[in-house]
Short mmCIF file of C-alpha atoms in Angstrom, two decimals:
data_model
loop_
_atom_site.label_atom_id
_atom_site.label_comp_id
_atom_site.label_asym_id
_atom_site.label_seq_id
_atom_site.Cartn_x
_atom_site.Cartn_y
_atom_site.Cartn_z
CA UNK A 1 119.16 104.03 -79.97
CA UNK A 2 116.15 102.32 -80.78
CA UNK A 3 115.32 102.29 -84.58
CA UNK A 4 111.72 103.35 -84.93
CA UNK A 5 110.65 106.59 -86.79
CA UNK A 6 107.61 108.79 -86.52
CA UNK A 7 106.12 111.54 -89.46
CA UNK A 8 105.47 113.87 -89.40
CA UNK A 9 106.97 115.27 -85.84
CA UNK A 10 104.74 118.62 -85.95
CA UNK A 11 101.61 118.95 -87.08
CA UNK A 12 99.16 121.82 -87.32
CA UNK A 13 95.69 121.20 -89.05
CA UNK A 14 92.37 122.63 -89.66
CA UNK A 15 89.12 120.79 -88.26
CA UNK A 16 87.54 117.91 -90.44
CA UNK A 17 90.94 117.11 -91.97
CA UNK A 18 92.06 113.42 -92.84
CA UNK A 19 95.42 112.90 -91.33
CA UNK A 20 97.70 110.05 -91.18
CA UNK A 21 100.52 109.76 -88.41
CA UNK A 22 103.21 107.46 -89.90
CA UNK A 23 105.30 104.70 -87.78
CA UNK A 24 108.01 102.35 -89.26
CA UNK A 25 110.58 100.39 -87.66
CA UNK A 26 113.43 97.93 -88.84
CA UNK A 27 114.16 95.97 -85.74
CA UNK A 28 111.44 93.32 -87.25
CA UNK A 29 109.48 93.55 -84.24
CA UNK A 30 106.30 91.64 -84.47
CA UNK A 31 104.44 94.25 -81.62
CA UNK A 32 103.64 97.50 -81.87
CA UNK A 33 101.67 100.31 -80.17
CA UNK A 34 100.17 103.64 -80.29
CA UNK A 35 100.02 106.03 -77.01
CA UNK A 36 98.82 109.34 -76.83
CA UNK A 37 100.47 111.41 -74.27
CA UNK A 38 98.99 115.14 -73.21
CA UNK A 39 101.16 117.52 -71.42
CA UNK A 40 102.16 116.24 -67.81
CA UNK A 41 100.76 113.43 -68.18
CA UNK A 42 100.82 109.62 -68.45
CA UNK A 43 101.16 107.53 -71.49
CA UNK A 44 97.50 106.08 -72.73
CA UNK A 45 97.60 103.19 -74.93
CA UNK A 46 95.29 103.68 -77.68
CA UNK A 47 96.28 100.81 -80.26
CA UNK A 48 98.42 97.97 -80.84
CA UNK A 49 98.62 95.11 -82.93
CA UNK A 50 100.74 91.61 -82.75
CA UNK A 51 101.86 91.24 -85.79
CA UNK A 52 100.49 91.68 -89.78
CA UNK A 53 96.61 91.96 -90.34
CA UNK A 54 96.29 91.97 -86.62
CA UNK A 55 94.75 95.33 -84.67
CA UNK A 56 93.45 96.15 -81.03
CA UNK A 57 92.12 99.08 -79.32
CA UNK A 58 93.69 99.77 -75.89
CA UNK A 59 92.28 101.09 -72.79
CA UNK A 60 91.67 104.62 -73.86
CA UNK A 61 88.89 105.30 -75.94
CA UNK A 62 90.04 106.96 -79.48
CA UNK A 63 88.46 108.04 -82.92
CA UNK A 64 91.41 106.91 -84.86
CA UNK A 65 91.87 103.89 -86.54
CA UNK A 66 95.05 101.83 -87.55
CA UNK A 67 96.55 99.29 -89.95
CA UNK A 68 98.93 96.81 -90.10
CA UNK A 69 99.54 95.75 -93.77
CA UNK A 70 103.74 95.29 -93.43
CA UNK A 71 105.61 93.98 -90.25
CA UNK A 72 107.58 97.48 -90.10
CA UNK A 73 104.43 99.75 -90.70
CA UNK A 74 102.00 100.82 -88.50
CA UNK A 75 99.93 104.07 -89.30
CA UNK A 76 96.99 105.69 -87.56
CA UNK A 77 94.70 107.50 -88.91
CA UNK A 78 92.01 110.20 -88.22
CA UNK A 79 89.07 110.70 -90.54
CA UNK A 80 87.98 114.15 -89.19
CA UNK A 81 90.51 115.82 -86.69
CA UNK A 82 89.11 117.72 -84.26
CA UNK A 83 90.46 120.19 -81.29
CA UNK A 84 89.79 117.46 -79.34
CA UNK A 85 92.65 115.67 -80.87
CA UNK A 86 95.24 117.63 -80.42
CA UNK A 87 98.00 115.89 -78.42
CA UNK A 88 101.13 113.79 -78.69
CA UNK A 89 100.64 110.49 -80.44
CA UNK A 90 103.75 108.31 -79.34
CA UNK A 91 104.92 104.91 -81.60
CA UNK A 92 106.47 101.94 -80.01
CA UNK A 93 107.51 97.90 -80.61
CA UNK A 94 108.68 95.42 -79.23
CA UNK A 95 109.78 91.90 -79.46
CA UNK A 96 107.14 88.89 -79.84
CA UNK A 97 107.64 87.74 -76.13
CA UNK A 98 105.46 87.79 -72.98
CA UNK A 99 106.94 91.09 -71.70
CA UNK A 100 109.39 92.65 -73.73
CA UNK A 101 110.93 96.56 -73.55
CA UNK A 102 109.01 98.67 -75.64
CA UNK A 103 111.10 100.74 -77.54
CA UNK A 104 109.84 104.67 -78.58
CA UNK A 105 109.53 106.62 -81.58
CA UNK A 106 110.05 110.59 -81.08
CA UNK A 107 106.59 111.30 -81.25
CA UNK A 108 104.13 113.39 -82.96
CA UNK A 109 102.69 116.42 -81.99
CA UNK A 110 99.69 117.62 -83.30
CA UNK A 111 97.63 120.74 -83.47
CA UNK A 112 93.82 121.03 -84.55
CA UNK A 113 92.88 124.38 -84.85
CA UNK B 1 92.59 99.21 -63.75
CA UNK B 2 96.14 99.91 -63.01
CA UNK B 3 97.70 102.87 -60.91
CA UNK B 4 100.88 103.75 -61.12
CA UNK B 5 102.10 106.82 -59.12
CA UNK B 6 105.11 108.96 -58.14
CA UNK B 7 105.67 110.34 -54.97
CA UNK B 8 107.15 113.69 -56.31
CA UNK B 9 106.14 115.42 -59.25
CA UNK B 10 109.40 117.48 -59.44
CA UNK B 11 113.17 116.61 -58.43
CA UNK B 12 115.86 119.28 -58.08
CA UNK B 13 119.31 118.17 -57.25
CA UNK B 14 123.04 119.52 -57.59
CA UNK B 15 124.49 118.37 -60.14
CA UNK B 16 127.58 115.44 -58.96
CA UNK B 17 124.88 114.71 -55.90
CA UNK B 18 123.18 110.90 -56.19
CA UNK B 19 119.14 111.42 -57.38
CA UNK B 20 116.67 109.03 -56.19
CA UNK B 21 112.96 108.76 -58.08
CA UNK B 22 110.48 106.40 -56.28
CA UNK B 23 107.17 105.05 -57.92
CA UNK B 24 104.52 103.15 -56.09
CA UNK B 25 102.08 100.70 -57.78
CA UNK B 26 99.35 99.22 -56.88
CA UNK B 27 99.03 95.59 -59.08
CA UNK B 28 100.43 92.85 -56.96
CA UNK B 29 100.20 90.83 -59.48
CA UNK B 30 102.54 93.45 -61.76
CA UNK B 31 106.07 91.70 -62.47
CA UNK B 32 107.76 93.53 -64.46
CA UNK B 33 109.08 97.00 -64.39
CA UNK B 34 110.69 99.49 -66.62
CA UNK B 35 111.71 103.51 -66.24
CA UNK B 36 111.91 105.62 -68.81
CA UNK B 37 113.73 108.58 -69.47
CA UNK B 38 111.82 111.09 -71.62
CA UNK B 39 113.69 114.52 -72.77
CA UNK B 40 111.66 117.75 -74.20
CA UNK B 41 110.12 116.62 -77.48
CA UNK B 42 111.40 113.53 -77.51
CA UNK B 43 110.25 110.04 -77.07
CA UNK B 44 110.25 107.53 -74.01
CA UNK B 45 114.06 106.34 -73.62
CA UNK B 46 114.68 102.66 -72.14
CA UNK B 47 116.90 102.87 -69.12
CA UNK B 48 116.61 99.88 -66.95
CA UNK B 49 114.09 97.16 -66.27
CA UNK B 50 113.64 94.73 -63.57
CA UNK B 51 111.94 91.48 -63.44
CA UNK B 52 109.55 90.52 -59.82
CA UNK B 53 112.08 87.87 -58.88
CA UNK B 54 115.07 90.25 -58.44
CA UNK B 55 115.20 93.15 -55.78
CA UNK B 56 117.83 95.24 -57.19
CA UNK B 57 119.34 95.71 -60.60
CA UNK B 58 122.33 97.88 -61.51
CA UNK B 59 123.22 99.61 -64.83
CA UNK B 60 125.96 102.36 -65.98
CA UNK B 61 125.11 105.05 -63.31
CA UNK B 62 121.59 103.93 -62.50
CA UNK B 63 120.26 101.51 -59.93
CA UNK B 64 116.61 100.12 -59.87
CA UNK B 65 114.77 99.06 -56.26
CA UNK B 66 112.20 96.68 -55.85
CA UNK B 67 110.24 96.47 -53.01
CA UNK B 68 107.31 94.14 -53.67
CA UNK B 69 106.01 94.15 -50.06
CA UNK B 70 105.20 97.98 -50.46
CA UNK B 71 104.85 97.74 -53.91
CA UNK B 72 107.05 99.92 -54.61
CA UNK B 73 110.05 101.17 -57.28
CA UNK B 74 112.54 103.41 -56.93
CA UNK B 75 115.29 104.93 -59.45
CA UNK B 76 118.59 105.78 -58.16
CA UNK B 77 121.17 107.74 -60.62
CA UNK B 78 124.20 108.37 -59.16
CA UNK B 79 126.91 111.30 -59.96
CA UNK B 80 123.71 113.22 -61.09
CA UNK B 81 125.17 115.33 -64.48
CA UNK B 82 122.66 118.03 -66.18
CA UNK B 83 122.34 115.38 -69.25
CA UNK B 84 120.15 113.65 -66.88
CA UNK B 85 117.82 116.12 -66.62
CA UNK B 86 114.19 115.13 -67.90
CA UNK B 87 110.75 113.48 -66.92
CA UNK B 88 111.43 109.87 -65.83
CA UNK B 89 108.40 107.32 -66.15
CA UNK B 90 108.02 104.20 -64.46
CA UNK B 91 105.97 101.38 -66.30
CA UNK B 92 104.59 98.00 -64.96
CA UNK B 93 103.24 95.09 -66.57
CA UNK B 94 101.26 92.42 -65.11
CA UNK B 95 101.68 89.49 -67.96
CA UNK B 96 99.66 91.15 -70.09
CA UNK B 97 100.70 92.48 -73.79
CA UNK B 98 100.22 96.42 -71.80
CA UNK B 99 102.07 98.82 -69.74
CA UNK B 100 100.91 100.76 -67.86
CA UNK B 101 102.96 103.96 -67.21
CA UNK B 102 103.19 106.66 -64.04
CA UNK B 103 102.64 110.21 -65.12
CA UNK B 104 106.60 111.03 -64.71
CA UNK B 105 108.96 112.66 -62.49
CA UNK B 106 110.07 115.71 -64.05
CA UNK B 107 114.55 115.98 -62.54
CA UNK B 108 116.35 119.04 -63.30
CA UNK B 109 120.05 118.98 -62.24
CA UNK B 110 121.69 122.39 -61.05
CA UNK B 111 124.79 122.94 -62.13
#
């Protein structure tokens, strides 16, 4: 069991809302990533970062925005939700190494209405 | 970009009976490989991975195929029990800091 935690799990908001999806984990992993995952469908990478004070975007395009202040913290956030948004926004790390497991966080769904 | 596909969307099998999952991909230059077990509302669960230089890797109950002429994967759980039942992901990285995952396999074991 992989120790990496996601809040909130559910999520229903109103259009134009700030929101902030929160990620921790205490396996001191220096990587970390966000996906968003839509019903039936693949995993997109949408962020990730390799360590403290270091961000990229991934291959598919996204409004949000992400931070990474503390080794075990990595939150995204959305300025303005939007219907558009609505999806599952999936956490994971992984070791410092060329190609290391990633390890999952249950997830976040969220609802824009 | 990448592809990563699976031959079958869907997987029904009785439960005891051996289930096999197959992925192709299309990155030859892709050398590492990972499936993923991923339950109703739950995250992405590690299984197994396998590495380019090895053609077959076993764990408790599951057995991973690699086939890098075809470029292709396969999953093998054997003794199939309803536990097992979820959308299984294969994922492939090519040396890069990014995997890039299938859109899943959805198994449902009958008891």
């Amino acid at each position: 069991e992989a120790d990496i935690y996601q809040t909130p799990r559910y999520l229903v908001i109103g259009t134009g809302k700030k929101i902030t999806l929160e990620c921790s984990q205490t396996m001191g992993h220096d990587k970390m990533y966000w996906y968003q995952q839509d019903p039936g469908m693949e995993l997109h990478l949408i962020h990730y970062s390799y360590g403290v004070n270091s961000t990229e975007k991934g291959d598919l395009s996204s409004e949000s925005t992400v931070s990474r202040i503390r080794t075990e913290h990595f939150p995204l956030t959305l300025e303005s939700a939007r219907p558009s948004h609505t999806s599952q926004y999936l956490c994971a790390s992984s070791e410092n190494e060329r190609q290391e497991t990633q390890y999952f966080g249950p997830g976040t769904r969220l609802l824009v209405l | 970009g990448e592809s990563v596909g699976l031959h079958l969307p869907t997987l029904s099998v009785q439960e005891g009976d051996n289930s096999i999952i197959n992925c192709a991909y299309s990155n030859s230059a892709s050398d590492y490989f990972i499936w993923y077990k991923q339950e109703s509302g739950k995250g992405p669960q590690f299984i197994i991975d396998i590495r380019s230089n090895m053609d077959k890797r076993q764990g408790q109950r599951v057995t991973v195929l690699l086939n890098k002429t075809v470029k292709h994967l396969s999953l093998q759980i054997a003794a199939t029990q309803p536990g097992d039942s979820a959308v299984y992901f294969c994922a492939e990285n090519g040396g890069g800091n990014q995997f890039y995952f299938g859109t899943g396999t959805s198994l449902t074991v009958i008891p």
